[in-house]
PDB file of C-alpha atoms in Angstrom:
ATOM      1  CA  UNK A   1     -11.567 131.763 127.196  1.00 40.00           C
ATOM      2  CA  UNK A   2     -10.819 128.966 129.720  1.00 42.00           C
ATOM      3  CA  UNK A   3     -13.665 126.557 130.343  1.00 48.00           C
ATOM      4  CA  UNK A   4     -15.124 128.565 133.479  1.00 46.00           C
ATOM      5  CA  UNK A   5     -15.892 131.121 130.350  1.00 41.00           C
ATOM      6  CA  UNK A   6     -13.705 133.773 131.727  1.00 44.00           C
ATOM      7  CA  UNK A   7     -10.651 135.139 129.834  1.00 39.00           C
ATOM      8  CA  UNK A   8      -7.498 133.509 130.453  1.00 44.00           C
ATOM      9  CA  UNK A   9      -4.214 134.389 131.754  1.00 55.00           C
ATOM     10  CA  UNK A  10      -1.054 132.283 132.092  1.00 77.00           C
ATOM     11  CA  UNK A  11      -0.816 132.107 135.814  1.00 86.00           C
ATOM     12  CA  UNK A  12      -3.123 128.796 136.900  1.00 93.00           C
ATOM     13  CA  UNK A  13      -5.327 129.191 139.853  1.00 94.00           C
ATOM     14  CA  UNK A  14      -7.420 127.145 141.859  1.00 95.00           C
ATOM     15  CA  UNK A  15     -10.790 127.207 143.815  1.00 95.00           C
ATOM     16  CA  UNK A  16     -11.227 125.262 146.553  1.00 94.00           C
ATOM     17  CA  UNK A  17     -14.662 124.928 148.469  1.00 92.00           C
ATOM     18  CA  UNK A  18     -15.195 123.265 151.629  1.00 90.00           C
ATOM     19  CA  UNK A  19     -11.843 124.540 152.659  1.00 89.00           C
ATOM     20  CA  UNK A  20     -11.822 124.232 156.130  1.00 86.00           C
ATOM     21  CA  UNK A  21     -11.787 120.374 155.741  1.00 85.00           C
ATOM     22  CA  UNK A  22      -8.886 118.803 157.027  1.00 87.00           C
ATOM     23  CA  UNK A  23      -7.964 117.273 153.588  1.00 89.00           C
ATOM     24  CA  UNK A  24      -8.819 120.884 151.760  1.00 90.00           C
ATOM     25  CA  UNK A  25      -6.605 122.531 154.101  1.00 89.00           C
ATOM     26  CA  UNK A  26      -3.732 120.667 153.029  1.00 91.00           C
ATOM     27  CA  UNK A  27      -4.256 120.774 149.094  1.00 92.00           C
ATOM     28  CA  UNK A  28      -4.314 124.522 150.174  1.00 91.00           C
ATOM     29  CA  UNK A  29      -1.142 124.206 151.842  1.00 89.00           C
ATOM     30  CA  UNK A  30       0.263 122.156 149.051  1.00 91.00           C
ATOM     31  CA  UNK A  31      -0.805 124.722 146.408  1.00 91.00           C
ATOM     32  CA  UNK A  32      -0.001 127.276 148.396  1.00 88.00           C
ATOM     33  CA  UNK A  33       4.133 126.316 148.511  1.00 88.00           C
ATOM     34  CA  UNK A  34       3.520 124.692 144.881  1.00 87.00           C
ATOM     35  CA  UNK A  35       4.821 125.967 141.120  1.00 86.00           C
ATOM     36  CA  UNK A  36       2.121 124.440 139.643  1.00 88.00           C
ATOM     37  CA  UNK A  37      -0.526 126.834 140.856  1.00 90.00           C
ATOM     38  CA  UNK A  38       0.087 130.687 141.431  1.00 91.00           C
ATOM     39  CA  UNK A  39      -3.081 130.914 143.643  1.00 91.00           C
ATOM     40  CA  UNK A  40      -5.501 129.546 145.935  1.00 92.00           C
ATOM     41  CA  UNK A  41      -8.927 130.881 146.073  1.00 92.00           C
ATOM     42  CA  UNK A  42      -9.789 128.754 149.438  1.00 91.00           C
ATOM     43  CA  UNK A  43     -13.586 129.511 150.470  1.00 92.00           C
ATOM     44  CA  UNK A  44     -15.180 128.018 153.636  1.00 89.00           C
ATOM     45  CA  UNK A  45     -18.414 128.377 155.857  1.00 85.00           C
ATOM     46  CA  UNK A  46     -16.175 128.915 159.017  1.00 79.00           C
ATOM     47  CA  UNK A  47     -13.827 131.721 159.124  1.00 67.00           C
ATOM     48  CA  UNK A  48     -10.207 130.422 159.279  1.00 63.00           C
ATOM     49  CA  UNK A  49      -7.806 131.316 161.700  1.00 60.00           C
ATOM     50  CA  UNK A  50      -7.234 135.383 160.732  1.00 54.00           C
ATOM     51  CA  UNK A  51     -10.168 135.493 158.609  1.00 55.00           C
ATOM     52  CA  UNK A  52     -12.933 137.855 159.851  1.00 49.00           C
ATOM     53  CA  UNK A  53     -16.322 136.227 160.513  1.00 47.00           C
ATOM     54  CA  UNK A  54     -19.133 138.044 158.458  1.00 45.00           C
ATOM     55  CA  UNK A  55     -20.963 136.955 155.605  1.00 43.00           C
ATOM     56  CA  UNK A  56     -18.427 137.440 152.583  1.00 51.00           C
ATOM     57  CA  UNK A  57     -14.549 138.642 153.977  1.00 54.00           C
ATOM     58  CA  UNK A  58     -11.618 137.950 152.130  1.00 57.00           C
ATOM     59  CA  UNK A  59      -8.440 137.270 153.626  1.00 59.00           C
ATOM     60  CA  UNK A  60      -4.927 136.733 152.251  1.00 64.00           C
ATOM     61  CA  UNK A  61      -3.193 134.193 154.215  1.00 68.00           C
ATOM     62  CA  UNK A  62      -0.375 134.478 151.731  1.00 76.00           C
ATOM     63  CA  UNK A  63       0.485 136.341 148.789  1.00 79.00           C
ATOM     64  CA  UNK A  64      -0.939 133.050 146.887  1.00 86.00           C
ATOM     65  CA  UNK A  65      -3.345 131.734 149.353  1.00 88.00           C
ATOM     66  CA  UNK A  66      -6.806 133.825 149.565  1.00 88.00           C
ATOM     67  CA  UNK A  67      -9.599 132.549 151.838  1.00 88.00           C
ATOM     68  CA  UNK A  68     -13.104 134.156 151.731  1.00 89.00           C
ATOM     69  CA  UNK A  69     -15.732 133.105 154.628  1.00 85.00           C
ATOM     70  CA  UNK A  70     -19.018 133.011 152.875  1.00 85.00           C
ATOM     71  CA  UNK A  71     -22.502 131.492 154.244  1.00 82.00           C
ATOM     72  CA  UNK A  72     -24.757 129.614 152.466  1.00 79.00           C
ATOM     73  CA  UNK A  73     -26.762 132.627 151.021  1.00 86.00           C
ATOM     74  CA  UNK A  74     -27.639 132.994 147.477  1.00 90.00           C
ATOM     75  CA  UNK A  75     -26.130 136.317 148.141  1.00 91.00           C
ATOM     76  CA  UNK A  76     -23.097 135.721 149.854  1.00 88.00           C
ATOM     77  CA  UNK A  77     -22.037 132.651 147.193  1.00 88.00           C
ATOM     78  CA  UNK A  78     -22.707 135.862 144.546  1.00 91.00           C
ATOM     79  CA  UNK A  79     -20.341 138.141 146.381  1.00 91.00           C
ATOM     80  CA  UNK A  80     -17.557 135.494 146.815  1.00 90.00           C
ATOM     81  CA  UNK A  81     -17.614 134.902 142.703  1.00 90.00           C
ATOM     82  CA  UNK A  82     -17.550 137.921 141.800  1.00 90.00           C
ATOM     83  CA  UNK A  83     -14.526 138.886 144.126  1.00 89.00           C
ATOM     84  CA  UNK A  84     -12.583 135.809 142.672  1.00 90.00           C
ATOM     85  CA  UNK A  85     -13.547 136.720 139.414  1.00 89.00           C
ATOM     86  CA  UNK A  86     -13.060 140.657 139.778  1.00 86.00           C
ATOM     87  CA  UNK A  87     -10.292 139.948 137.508  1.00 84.00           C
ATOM     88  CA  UNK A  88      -8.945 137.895 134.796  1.00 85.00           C
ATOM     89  CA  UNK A  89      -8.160 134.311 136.116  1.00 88.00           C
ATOM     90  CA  UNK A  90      -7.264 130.982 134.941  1.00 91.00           C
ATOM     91  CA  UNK A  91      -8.788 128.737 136.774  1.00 92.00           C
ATOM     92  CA  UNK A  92      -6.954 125.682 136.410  1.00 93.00           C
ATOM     93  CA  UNK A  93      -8.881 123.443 139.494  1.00 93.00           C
ATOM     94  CA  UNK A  94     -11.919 123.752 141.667  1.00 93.00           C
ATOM     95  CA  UNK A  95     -12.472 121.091 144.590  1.00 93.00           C
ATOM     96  CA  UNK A  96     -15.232 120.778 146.271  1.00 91.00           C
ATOM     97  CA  UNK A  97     -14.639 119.394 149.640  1.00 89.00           C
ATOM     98  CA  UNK A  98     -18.087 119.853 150.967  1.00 83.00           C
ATOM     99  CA  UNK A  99     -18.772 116.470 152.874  1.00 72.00           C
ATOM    100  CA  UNK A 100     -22.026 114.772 152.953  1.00 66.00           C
ATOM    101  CA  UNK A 101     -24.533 117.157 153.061  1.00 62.00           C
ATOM    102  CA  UNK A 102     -27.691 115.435 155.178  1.00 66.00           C
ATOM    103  CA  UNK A 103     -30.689 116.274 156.889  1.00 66.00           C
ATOM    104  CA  UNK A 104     -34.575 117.198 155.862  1.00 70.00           C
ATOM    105  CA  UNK A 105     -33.211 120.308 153.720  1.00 65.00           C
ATOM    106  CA  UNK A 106     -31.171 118.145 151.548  1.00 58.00           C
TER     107      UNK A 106
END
């Protein structure tokens, strides 16, 4: 078991929230071209270019670079973790590249 408390495998993957932030984008693009992680789980408010608006889609950029559009909803954030994790993973790195959340709701 890694320390996300899923079982492991040797292949290190990575999570990255917020991912439509200009400095997410490019550890996704780094990761994506990198050794040193086999995958990028890249999930984001705004659909990315290819990525179909809705309130959970996955999309596969590359074979090592998925992105998932996902709302805020207590059931969309569900169906996004349990895509990632429909499968053994090792996660290896999760960013959260969220900004400054602000307003009366935070």
């Amino acid at each position: 078991m890694n320390e996300i408390g899923t079982a492991t495998t040797d292949a290190p993957e990575a999570i990255v929230i917020g991912a439509n932030s200009g400095i997410a984008r490019a550890l996704c693009k780094r990761w994506d071209s990198s050794s040193q992680i086999y995958r990028v789980h890249a999930v984001s408010r705004v659909p990315t270019e290819g990525a179909q608006a809705g309130s959970v889609s996955e999309h596969a950029r590359s074979d090592r670079l998925l992105e998932y559009q996902c709302d805020q909803s207590e059931d969309a954030i569900t169906e996004v973790i349990a895509s990632i994790f429909s499968s053994e993973k090792n996660i290896a790195r999760i960013v959260i590249a969220l900004g400054t959340l602000h307003g009366d709701d935070y």
